[in-house]
Coordinates of C-alpha atoms and ligand atoms in Angstrom, one line a residue:
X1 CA 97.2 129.4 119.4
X2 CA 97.7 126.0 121.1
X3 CA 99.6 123.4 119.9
X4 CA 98.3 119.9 119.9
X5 CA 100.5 116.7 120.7
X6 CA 99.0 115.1 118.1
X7 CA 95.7 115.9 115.2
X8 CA 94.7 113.3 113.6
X9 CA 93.5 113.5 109.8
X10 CA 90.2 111.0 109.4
X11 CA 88.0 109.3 110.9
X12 CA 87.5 105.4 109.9
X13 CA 88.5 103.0 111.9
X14 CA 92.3 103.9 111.5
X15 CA 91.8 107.1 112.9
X16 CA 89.2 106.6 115.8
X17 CA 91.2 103.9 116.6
X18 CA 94.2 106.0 117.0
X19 CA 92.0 108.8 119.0
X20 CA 90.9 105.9 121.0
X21 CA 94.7 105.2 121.8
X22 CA 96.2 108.5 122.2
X23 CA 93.9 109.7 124.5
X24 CA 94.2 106.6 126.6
X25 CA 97.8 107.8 126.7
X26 CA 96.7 111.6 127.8
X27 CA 97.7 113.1 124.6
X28 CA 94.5 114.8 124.2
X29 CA 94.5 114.3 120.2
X30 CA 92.2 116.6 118.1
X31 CA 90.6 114.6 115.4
X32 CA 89.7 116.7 112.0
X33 CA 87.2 113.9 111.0
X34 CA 85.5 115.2 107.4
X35 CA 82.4 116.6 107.1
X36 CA 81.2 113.3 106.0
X37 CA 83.1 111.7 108.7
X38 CA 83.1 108.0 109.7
X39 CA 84.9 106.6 106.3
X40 CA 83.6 103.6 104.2
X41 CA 82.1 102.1 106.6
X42 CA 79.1 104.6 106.3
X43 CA 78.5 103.5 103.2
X44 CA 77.8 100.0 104.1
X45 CA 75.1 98.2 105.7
X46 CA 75.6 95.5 108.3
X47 CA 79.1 94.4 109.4
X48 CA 79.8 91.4 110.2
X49 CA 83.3 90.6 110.4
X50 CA 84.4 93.3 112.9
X51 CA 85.5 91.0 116.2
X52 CA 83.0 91.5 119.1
X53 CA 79.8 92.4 116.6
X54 CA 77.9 89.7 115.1
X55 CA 76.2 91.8 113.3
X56 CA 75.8 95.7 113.2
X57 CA 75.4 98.6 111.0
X58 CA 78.6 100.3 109.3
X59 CA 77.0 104.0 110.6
X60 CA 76.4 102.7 114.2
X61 CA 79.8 101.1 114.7
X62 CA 81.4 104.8 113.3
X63 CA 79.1 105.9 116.2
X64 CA 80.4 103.6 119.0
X65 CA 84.1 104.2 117.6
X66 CA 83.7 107.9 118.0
X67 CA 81.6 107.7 121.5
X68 CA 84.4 105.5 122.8
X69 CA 87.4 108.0 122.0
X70 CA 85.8 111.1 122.7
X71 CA 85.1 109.0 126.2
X72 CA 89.0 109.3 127.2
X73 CA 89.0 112.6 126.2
X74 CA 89.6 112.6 122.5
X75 CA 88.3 115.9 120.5
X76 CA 86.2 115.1 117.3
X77 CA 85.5 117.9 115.3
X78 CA 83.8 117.1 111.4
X79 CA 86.0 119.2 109.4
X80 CA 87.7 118.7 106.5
X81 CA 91.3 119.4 106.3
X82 CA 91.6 121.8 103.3
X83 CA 95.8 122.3 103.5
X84 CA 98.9 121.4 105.7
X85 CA 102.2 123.0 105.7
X86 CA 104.4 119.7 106.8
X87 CA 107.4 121.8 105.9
X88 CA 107.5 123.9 109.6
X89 CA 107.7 123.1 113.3
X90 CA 104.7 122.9 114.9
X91 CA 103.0 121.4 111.6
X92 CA 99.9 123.2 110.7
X93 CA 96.9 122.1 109.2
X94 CA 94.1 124.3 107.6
X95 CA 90.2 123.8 107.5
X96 CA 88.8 126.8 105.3
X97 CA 90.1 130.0 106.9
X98 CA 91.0 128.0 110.4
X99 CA 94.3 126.6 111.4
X100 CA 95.4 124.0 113.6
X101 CA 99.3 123.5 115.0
X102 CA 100.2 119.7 116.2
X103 CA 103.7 118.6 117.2
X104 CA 103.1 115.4 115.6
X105 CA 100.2 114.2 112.6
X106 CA 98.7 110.9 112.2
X107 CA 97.0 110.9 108.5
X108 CA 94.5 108.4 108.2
X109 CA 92.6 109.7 105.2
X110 CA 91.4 106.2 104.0
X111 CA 90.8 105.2 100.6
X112 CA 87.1 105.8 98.1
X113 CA 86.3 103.0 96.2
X114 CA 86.1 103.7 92.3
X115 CA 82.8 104.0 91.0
X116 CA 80.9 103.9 87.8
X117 CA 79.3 107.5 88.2
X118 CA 75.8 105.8 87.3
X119 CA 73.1 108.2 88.9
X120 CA 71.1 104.3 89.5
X121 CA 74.3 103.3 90.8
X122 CA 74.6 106.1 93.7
X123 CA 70.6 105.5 94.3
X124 CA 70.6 101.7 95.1
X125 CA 74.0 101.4 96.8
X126 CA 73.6 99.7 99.9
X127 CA 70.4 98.2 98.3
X128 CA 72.2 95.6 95.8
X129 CA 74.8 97.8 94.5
X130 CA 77.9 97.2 97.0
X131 CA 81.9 97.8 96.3
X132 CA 83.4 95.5 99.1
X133 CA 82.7 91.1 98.2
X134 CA 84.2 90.5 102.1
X135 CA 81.6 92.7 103.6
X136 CA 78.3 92.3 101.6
X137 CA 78.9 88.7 100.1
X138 CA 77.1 86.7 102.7
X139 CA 73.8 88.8 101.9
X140 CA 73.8 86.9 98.4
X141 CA 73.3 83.1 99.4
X142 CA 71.5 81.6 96.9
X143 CA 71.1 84.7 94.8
X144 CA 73.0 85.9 91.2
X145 CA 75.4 89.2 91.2
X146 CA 77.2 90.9 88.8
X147 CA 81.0 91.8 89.1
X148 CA 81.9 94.8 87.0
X149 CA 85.8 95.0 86.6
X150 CA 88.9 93.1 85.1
X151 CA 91.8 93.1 87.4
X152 CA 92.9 91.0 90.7
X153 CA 90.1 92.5 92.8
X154 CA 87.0 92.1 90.3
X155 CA 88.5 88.2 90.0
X156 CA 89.0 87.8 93.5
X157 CA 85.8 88.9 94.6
X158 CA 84.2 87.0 92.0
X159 CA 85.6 83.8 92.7
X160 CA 85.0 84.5 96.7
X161 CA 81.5 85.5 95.9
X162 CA 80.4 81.7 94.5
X163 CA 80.6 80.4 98.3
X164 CA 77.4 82.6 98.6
X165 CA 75.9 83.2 95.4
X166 CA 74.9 80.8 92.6
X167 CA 76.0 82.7 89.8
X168 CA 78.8 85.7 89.2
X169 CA 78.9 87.5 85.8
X170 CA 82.0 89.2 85.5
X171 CA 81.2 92.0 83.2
X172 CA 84.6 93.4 81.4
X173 CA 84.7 96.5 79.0
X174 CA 87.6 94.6 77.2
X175 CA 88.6 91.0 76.1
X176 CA 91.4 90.8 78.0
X177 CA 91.5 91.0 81.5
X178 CA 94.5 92.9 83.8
X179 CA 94.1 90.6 86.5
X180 CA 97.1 88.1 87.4
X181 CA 97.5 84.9 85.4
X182 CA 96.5 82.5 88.8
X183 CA 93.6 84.6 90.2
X184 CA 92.4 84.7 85.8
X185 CA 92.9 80.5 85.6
X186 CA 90.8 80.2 89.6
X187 CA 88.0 82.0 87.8
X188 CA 88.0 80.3 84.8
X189 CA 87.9 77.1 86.2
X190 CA 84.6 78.0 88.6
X191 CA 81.8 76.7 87.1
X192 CA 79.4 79.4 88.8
X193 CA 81.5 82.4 87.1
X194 CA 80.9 83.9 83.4
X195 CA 82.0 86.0 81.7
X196 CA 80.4 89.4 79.5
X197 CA 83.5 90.8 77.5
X198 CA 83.3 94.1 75.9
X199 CA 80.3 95.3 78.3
X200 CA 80.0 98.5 80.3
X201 CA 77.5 98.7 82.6
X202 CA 75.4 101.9 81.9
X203 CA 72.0 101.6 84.2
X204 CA 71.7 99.6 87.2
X205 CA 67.8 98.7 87.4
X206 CA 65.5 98.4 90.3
X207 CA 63.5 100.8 92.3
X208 CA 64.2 99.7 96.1
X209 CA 66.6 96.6 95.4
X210 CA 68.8 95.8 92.3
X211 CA 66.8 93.4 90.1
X212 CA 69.1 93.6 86.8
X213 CA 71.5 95.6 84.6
X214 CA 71.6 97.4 81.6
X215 CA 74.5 97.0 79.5
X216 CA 76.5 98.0 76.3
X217 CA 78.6 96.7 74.0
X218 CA 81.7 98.6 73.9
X219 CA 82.6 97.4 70.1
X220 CA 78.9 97.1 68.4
X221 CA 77.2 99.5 70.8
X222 CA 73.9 97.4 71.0
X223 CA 72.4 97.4 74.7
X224 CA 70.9 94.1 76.5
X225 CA 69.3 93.9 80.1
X226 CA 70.1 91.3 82.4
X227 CA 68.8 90.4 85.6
X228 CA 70.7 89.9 88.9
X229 CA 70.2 90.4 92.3
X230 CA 73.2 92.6 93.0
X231 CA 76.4 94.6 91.8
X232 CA 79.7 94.5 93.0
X233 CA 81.6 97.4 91.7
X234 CA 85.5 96.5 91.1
X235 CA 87.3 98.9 89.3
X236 CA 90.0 99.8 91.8
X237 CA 90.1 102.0 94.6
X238 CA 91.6 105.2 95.1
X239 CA 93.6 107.0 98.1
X240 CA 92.3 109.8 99.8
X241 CA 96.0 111.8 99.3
X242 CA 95.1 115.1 97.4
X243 CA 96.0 117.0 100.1
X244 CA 99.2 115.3 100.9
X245 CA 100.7 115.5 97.1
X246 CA 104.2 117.0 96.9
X247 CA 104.1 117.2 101.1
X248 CA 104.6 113.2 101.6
X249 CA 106.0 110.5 99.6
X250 CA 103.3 108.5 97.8
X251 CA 103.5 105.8 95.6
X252 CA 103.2 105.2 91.7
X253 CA 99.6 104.8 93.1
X254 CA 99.4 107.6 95.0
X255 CA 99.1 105.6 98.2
X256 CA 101.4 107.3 101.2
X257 CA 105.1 105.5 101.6
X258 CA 105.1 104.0 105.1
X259 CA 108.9 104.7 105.5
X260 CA 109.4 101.2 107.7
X261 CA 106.8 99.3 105.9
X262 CA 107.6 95.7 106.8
X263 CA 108.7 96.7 110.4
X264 CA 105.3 97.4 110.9
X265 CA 106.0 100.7 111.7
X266 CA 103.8 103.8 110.7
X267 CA 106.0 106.3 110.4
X268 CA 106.4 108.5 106.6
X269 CA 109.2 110.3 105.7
X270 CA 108.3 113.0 107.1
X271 CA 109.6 112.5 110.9
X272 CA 106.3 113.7 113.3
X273 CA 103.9 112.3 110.6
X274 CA 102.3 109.0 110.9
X275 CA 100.1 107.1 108.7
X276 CA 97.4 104.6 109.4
X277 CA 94.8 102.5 107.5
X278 CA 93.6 102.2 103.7
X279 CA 95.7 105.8 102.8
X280 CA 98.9 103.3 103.0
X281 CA 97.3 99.7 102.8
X282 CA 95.8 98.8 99.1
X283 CA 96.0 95.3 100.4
X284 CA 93.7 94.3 103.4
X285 CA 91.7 97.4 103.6
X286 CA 89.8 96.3 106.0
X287 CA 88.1 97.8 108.9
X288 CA 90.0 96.0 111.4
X289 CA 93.4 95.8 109.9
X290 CA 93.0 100.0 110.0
X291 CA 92.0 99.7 113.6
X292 CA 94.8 97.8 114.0
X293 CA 97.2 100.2 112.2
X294 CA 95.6 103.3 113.9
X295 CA 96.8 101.6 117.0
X296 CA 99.8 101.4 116.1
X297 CA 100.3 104.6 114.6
X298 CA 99.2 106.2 117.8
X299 CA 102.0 104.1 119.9
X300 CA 104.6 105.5 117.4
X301 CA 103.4 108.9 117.5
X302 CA 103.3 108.9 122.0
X303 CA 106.8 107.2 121.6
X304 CA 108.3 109.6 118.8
X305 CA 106.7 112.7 121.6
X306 CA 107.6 110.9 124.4
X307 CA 111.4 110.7 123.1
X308 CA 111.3 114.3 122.6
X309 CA 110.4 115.2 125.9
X310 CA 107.0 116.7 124.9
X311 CA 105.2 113.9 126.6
X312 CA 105.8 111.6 129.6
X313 CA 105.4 108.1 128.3
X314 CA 101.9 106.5 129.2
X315 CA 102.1 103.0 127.3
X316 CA 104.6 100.7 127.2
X317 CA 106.0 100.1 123.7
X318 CA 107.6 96.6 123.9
X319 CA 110.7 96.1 124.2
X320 CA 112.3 98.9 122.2
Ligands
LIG401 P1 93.0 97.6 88.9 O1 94.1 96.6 88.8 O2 93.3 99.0 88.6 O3 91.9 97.1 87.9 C1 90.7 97.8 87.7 C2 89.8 97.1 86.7 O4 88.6 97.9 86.6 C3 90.5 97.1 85.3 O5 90.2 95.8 84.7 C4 89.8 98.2 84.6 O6 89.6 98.0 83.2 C5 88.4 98.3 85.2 N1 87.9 99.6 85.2 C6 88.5 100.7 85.7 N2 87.6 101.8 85.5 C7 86.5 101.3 85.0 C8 85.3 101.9 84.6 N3 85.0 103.2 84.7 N4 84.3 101.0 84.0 C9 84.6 99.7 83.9 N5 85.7 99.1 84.2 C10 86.7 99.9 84.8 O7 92.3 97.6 90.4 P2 92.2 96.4 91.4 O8 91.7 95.1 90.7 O9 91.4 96.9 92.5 O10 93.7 96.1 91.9 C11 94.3 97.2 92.6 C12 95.7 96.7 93.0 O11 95.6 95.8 94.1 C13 96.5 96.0 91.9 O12 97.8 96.3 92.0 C14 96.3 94.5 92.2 O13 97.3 93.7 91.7 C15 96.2 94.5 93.7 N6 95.4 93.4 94.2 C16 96.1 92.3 94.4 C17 95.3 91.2 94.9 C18 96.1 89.9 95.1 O14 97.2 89.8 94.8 N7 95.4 88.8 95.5 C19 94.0 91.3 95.1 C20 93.3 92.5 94.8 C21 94.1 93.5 94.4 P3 90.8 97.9 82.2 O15 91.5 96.6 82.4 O16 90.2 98.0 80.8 O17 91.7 99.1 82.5

């Protein structure tokens, strides 16, 4: 069986991103994508804050990512990885029945945004019913929306979402929110935001758009309707690291431990494994920021081969 210089696990930005870099360098990475490959960004509708695009759709910018590094010579295959033995040299990683063996990894898994589990919810996302303020906010000028959640994001989003819209509801299943004390007094104090305490959303209404929301009251149970134009969905997100529990260090929050984080290096504690993207980032989780840290995880990874004598060095790492 051959042994790849480096298979790469995702493919969002982070990991295309790094496919796009390692085969620049000739390391001819294999990328397991997912059967649902292409990461959040399939799951939104236009995108307009990735440099270069005024303006296109999530699903076709996936498509131009993987067209580009399968054009130097990257492998994409949509399969999911199922298991990975980290523990043995060459690492392995399983889809179903079929293995793979890689000198080094680069995980780049991303993150799933938290959802309600409403089957109106699932129906009209993309159609009024969004998870990320920074991407879809713009499409709300003039309009109302609904911000369902309690902590920094919900608050943040909210209070980012009055530049566009003309009035944000933060609807809270308790009275107390978990958000920080300064982003709770910012939204306070914006006279376009209210608040709906003790709520939980439970329909999302609208047959082709979002036109309002059904909710209940989690201490009386009564139900009221109220319109809006759209729903943001703020209830945290989660990182895609089943796979990798007990294998890698993660976080109280399950998010991987990038070993030299603050060097702004992407390597794990496992040496050979890199990480890239919203699997180690809960802060930016951006589209470009995992670009940015697939790039970087694919320097590390040529370097780390490169210093092993498994590769001759392609790129020039700055420097070091
Ligand atoms: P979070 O802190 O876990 O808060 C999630 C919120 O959603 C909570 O208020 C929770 O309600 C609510 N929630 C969870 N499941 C729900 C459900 N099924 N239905 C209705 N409500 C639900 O998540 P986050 O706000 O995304 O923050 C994640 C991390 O990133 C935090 O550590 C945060 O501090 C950090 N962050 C920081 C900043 C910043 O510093 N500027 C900005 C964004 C995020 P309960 O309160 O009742 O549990």
């Amino acid at each position: 069986m051959s042994v790849w210089n480096v298979i790469i696990i995702g493919s969002g930005p982070a990991g295309l991103t790094a496919a796009l870099y390692a085969a620049r360098a000739e390391l001819k990475p294999l990328v397991l994508g997912g059967v649902e490959a292409g990461g959040q960004l399939m799951l939104t509708t236009a995108v307009e804050n990735f440099p270069g695009f005024e303006s296109i759709q999530g699903p076709e910018l996936m498509q131009k990512l993987t067209a580009h590094a399968q054009k130097f010579g990257a492998e994409v295959i949509r399969k999911n990885a199922t298991r990975i033995d980290f523990g043995a040299r060459p690492f392995k990683i399983w889809s179903g029945e079929e293995s793979y063996q890689a000198k080094s990894v680069i995980i780049a898994t991303g993150a799933s945004a938290q959802w309600l589990g409403l089957e109106s919810e699932t129906r009209l996302r993309g159609h009024g019913v969004s998870s990320c303020a920074t991407c879809d906010g713009f499409f709300f000028k003039g309009k109302r929306v609904i911000v369902v959640g309690g902590g920094d994001t919900a608050l943040e989003d909210a209070t980012f979402l009055t530049k566009f819209a003309t009035q944000v509801t933060i609807v809270h299943r308790r009275d107390v929110l978990r958000a920080s004390k300064p982003l709770q007094r910012r939204a306070e104090q914006n006279d376009a935001i209210s608040f709906k305490w003790n709520r939980q959303v439970v329909e999302v209404l609208g047959e082709d758009r979002v036109t309002g929301v059904r909710l209940r009251d989690t201490t009386s149970g009564e139900e009221e309707t109220i319109e809006t134009d759209g729903l943001f969905v703020a209830i945290g997100h989660k990182p895609n690291t089943e796979l990798f529990a007990g294998r890698i260090e993660l976080d109280a929050k399950g998010y991987i431990v990038a070993t030299h984080a603050g060097t702004h290096h992407t390597t794990t504690n496992v040496d050979g494994v890199f990480v890239a993207g919203d699997v180690e980032d809960a802060r930016y989780r951006q589209a470009i920021t995992a670009a940015g840290a697939g790039c970087k995880a694919a320097m590390d990874a040529e370097r780390w081969l490169a210093e092993r004598g498994e590769v001759e060095r392609r790129t020039m790492l700055y420097g070091q």
